[in-house]
Coordinates of C-alpha atoms and ligand atoms in Angstrom, one line a residue:
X94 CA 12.4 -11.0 -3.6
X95 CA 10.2 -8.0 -4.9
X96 CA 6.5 -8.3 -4.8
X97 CA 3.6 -5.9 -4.4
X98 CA 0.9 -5.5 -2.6
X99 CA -2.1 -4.6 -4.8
X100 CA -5.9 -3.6 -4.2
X101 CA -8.1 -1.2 -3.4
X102 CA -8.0 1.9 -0.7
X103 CA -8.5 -0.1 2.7
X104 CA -8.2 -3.8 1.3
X105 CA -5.4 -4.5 3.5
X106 CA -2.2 -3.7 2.0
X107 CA -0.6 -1.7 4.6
X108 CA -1.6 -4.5 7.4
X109 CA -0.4 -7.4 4.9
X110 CA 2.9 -6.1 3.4
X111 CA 4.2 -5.1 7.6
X112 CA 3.6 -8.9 7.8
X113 CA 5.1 -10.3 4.8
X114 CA 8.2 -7.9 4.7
X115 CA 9.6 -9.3 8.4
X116 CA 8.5 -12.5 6.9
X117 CA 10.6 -12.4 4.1
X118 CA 13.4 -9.7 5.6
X119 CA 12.9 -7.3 3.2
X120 CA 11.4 -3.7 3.8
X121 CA 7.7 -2.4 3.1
X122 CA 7.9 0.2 0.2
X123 CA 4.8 2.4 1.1
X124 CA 4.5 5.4 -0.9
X125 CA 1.2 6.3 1.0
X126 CA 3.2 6.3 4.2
X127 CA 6.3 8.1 2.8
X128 CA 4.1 11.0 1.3
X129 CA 2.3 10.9 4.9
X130 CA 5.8 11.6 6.4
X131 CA 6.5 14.3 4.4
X132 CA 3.1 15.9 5.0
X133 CA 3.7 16.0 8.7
X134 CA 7.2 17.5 8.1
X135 CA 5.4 20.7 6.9
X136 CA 8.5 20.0 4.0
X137 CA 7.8 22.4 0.6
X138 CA 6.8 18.7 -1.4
X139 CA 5.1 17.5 1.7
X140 CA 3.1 20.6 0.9
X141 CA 2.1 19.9 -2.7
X142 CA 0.9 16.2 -2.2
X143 CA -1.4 18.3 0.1
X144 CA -3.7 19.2 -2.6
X145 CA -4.1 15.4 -4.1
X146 CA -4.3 13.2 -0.8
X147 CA -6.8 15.7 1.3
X148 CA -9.2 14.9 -1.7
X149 CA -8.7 11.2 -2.3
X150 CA -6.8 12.0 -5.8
X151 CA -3.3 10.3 -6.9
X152 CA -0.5 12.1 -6.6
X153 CA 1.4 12.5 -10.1
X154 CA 3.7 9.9 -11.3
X155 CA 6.4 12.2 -11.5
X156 CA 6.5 12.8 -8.0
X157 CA 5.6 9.1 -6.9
X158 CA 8.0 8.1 -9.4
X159 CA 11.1 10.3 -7.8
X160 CA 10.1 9.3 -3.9
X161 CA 9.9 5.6 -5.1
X162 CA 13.3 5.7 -6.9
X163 CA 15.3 7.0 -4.1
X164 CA 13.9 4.8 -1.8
X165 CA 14.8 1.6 -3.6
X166 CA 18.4 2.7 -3.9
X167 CA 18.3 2.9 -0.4
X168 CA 20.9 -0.2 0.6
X169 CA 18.6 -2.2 2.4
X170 CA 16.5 -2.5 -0.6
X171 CA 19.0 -4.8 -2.0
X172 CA 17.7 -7.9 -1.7
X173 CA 14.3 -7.0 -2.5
X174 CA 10.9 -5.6 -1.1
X175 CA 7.6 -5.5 -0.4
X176 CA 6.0 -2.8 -2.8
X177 CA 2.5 -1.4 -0.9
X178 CA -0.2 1.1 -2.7
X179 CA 2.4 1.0 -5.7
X180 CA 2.0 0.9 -8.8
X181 CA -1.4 2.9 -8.7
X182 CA -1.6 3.9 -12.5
X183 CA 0.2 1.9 -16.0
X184 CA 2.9 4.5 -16.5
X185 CA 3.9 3.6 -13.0
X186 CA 4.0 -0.2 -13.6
X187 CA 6.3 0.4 -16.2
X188 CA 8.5 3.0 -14.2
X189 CA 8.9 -0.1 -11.7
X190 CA 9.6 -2.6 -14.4
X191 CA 12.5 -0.1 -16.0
X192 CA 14.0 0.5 -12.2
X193 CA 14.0 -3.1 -11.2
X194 CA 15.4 -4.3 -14.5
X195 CA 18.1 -1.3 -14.3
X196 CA 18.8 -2.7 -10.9
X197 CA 19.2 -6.3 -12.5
X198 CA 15.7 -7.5 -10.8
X199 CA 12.3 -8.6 -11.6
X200 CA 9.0 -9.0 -9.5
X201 CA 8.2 -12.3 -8.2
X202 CA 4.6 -11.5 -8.2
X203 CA 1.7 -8.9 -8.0
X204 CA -0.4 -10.4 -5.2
X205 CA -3.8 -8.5 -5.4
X206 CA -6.4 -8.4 -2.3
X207 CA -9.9 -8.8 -3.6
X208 CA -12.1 -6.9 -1.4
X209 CA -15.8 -5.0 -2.1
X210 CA -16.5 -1.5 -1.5
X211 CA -18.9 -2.2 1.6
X212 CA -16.3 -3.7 3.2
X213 CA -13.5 -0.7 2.4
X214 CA -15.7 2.1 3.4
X215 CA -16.3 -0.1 6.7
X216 CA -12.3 -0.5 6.8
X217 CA -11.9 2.8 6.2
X218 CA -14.3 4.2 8.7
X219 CA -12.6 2.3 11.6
X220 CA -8.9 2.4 10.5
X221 CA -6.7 4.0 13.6
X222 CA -3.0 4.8 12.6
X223 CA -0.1 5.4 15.2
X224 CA 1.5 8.5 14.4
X225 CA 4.3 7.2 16.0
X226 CA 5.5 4.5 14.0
X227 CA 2.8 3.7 11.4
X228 CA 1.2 0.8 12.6
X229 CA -2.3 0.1 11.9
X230 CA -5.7 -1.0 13.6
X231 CA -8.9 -0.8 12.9
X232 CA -11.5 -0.1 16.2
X233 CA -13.4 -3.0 15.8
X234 CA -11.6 -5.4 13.5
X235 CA -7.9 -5.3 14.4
X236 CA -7.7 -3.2 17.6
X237 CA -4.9 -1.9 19.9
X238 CA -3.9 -4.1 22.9
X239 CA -4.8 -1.6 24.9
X240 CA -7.3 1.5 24.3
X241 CA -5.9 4.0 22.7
X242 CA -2.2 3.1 23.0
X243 CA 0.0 1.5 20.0
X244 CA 1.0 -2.1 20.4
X245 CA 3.8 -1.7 18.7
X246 CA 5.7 1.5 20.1
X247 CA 4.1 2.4 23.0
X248 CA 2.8 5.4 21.9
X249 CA -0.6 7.0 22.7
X250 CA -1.0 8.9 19.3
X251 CA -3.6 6.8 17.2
X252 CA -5.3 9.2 14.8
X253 CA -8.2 8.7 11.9
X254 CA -6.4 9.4 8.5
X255 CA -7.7 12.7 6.8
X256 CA -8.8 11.1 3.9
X257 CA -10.7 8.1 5.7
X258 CA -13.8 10.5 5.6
X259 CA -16.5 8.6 3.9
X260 CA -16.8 10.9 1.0
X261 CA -13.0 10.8 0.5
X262 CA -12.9 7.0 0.8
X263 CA -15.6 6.8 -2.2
X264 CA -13.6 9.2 -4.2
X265 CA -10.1 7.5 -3.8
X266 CA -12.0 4.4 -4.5
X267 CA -13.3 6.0 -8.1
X268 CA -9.5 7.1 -8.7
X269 CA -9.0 3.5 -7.6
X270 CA -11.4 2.2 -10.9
X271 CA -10.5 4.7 -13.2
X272 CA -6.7 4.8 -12.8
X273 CA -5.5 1.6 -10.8
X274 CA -7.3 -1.4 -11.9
X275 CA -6.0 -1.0 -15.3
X276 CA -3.3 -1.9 -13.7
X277 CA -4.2 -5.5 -12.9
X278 CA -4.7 -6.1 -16.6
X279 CA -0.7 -4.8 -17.2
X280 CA 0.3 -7.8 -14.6
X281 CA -1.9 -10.1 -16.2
X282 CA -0.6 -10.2 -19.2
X283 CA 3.1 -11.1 -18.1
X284 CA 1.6 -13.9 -15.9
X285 CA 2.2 -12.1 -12.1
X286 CA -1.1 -11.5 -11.2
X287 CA -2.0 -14.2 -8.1
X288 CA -5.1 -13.1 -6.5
X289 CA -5.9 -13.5 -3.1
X290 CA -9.9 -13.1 -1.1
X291 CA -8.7 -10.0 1.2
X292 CA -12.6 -10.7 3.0
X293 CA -11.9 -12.8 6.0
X294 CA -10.0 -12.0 8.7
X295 CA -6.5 -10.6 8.9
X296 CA -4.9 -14.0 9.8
X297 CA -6.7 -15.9 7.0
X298 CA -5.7 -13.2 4.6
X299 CA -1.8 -13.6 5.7
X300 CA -2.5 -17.4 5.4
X301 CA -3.6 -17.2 2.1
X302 CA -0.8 -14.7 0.7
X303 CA 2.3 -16.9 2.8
X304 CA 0.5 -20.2 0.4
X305 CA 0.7 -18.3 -3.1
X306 CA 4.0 -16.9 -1.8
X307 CA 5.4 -20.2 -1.0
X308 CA 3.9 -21.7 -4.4
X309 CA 5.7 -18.8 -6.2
X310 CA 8.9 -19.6 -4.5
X311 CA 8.8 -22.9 -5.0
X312 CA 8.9 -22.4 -8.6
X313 CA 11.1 -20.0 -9.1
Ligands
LIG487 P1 -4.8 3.5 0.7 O1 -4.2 2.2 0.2 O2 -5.6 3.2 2.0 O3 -5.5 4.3 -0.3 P2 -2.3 5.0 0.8 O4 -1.6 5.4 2.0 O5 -1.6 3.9 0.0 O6 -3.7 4.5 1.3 O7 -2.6 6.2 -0.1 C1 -3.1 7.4 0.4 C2 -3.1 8.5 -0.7 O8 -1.7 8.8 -1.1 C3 -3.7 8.1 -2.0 O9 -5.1 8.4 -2.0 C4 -3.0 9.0 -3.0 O10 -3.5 10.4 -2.9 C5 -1.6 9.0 -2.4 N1 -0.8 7.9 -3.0 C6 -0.2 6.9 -2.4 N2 0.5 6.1 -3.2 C7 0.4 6.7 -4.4 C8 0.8 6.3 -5.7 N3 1.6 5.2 -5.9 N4 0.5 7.1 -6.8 C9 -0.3 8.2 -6.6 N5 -0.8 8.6 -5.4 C10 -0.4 7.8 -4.3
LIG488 P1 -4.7 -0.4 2.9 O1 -3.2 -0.3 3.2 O2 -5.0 -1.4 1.8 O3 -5.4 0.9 2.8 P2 -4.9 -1.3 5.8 O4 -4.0 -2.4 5.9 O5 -4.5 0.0 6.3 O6 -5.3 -1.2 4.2 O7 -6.3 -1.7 6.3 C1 -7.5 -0.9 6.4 C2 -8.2 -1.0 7.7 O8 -8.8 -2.3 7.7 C3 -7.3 -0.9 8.9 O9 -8.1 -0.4 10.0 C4 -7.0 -2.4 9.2 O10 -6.7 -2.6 10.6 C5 -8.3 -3.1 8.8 N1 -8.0 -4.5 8.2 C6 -6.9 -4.9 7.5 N2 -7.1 -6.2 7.2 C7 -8.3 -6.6 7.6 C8 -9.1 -7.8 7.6 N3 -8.6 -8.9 6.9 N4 -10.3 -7.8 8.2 C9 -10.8 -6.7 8.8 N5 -10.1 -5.5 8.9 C10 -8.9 -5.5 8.3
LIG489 ZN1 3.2 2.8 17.2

């Protein structure tokens, strides 16, 4: 099953889409993360999303578009999976639609995670990531087991993202109005669009996303 994860900066994607991918036993397609990865590798192309994510901009298409390919090829993509902070602009919708199709698939649904800017900034200001294995928690929200130390890996490497500055959070959320939300129209129009109120809390959130899921399901 293919699906994405759609809303603003800080609405919840990354938290959701962990959740639903070992629900449904398919991976978590992150481009976010991936381009994060290749930053920290000090790689030439980690070095030229550099100049986009410091300053809350999108990355190109053309270089989202050749991460996001390889990475579906990948074999445990096979069966399907869980598309997070992707598609961000129209052209990319489409590039996913061509890839899938070429791939003899089709997505199950666009589940988007309403969610105001108040509450992103807030998000945002409090969001802690494990360097380690990408897990996230927010300090007052969703926090670690234990201070300072990831729940998941063990790890004691839970940073603030770069771009979770307040200034940078207001800017990826204009890129967000400008360039994204178009997108929602796209998905709309060829009936995926479910959405979903990404306000309460992270279990109520997953509850609401496993119901539209199962619905979708169901139907298929
Ligand atoms: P969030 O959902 O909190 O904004 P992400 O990790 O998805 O965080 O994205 C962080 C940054 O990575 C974005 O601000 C943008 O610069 C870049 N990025 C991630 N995915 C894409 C994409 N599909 N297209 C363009 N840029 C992207
Ligand atoms: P995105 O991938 O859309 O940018 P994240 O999943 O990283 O969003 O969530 C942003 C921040 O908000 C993180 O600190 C996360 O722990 C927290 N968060 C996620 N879902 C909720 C929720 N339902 N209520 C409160 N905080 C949340
Ligand atoms: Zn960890």
């Amino acid at each position: 099953m293919d699906v994405v994860l759609f809303g603003p900066p800080g609405a919840g994607k990354g938290t959701q889409a962990r959740l639903l991918a070992a629900r449904l036993g398919v991976p978590q397609i992150a481009t976010g993360d991936m381009m994060r990865a290749e930053r920290a590798s000090g790689s030439e192309l980690g070095r030229r999303f550099d100049a986009y994510m410091g300053r809350g901009l999108l990355v190109p298409d053309e270089l989202v578009l050749e991460l996001l390919e390889e990475r579906l090829r990948r074999p445990d993509a096979r069966a399907g999976a869980i598309f997070d902070g992707f598609p961000r602009t129209v052209a990319q919708a489409e590039a996913l639609d061509a890839l899938l199709a070429r791939l003899g698939r089709r997505l199950a649904a666009v589940v988007s995670l309403d969610v105001g800017l108040d509450a992103i900034v807030e998000r945002a200001a409090g969001r802690r990531v494990c360097e380690a294995c990408g897990q996230t928690y927010h300090v007052r929200y969703n926090p670690p087991p234990s201070t300072g130390r990831c729940g998941a890996c063990g790890a004691d490497r839970l940073v603030r993202r770069d771009d979770d500055a307040e200034p940078v959070v207001r800017r990826r959320y204009e890129e967000y109005v400008a360039k994204t939300e178009p997108v929602l129209a796209y998905y709309e129009a060829r009936g995926l669009l479910r959405r979903v109120d990404g306000t309460g809390s992270v279990d109520v959130v997953t509850r609401s996303i496993g119901e539209v899921i199962d619905a979708v399901r169901s139907a298929r």
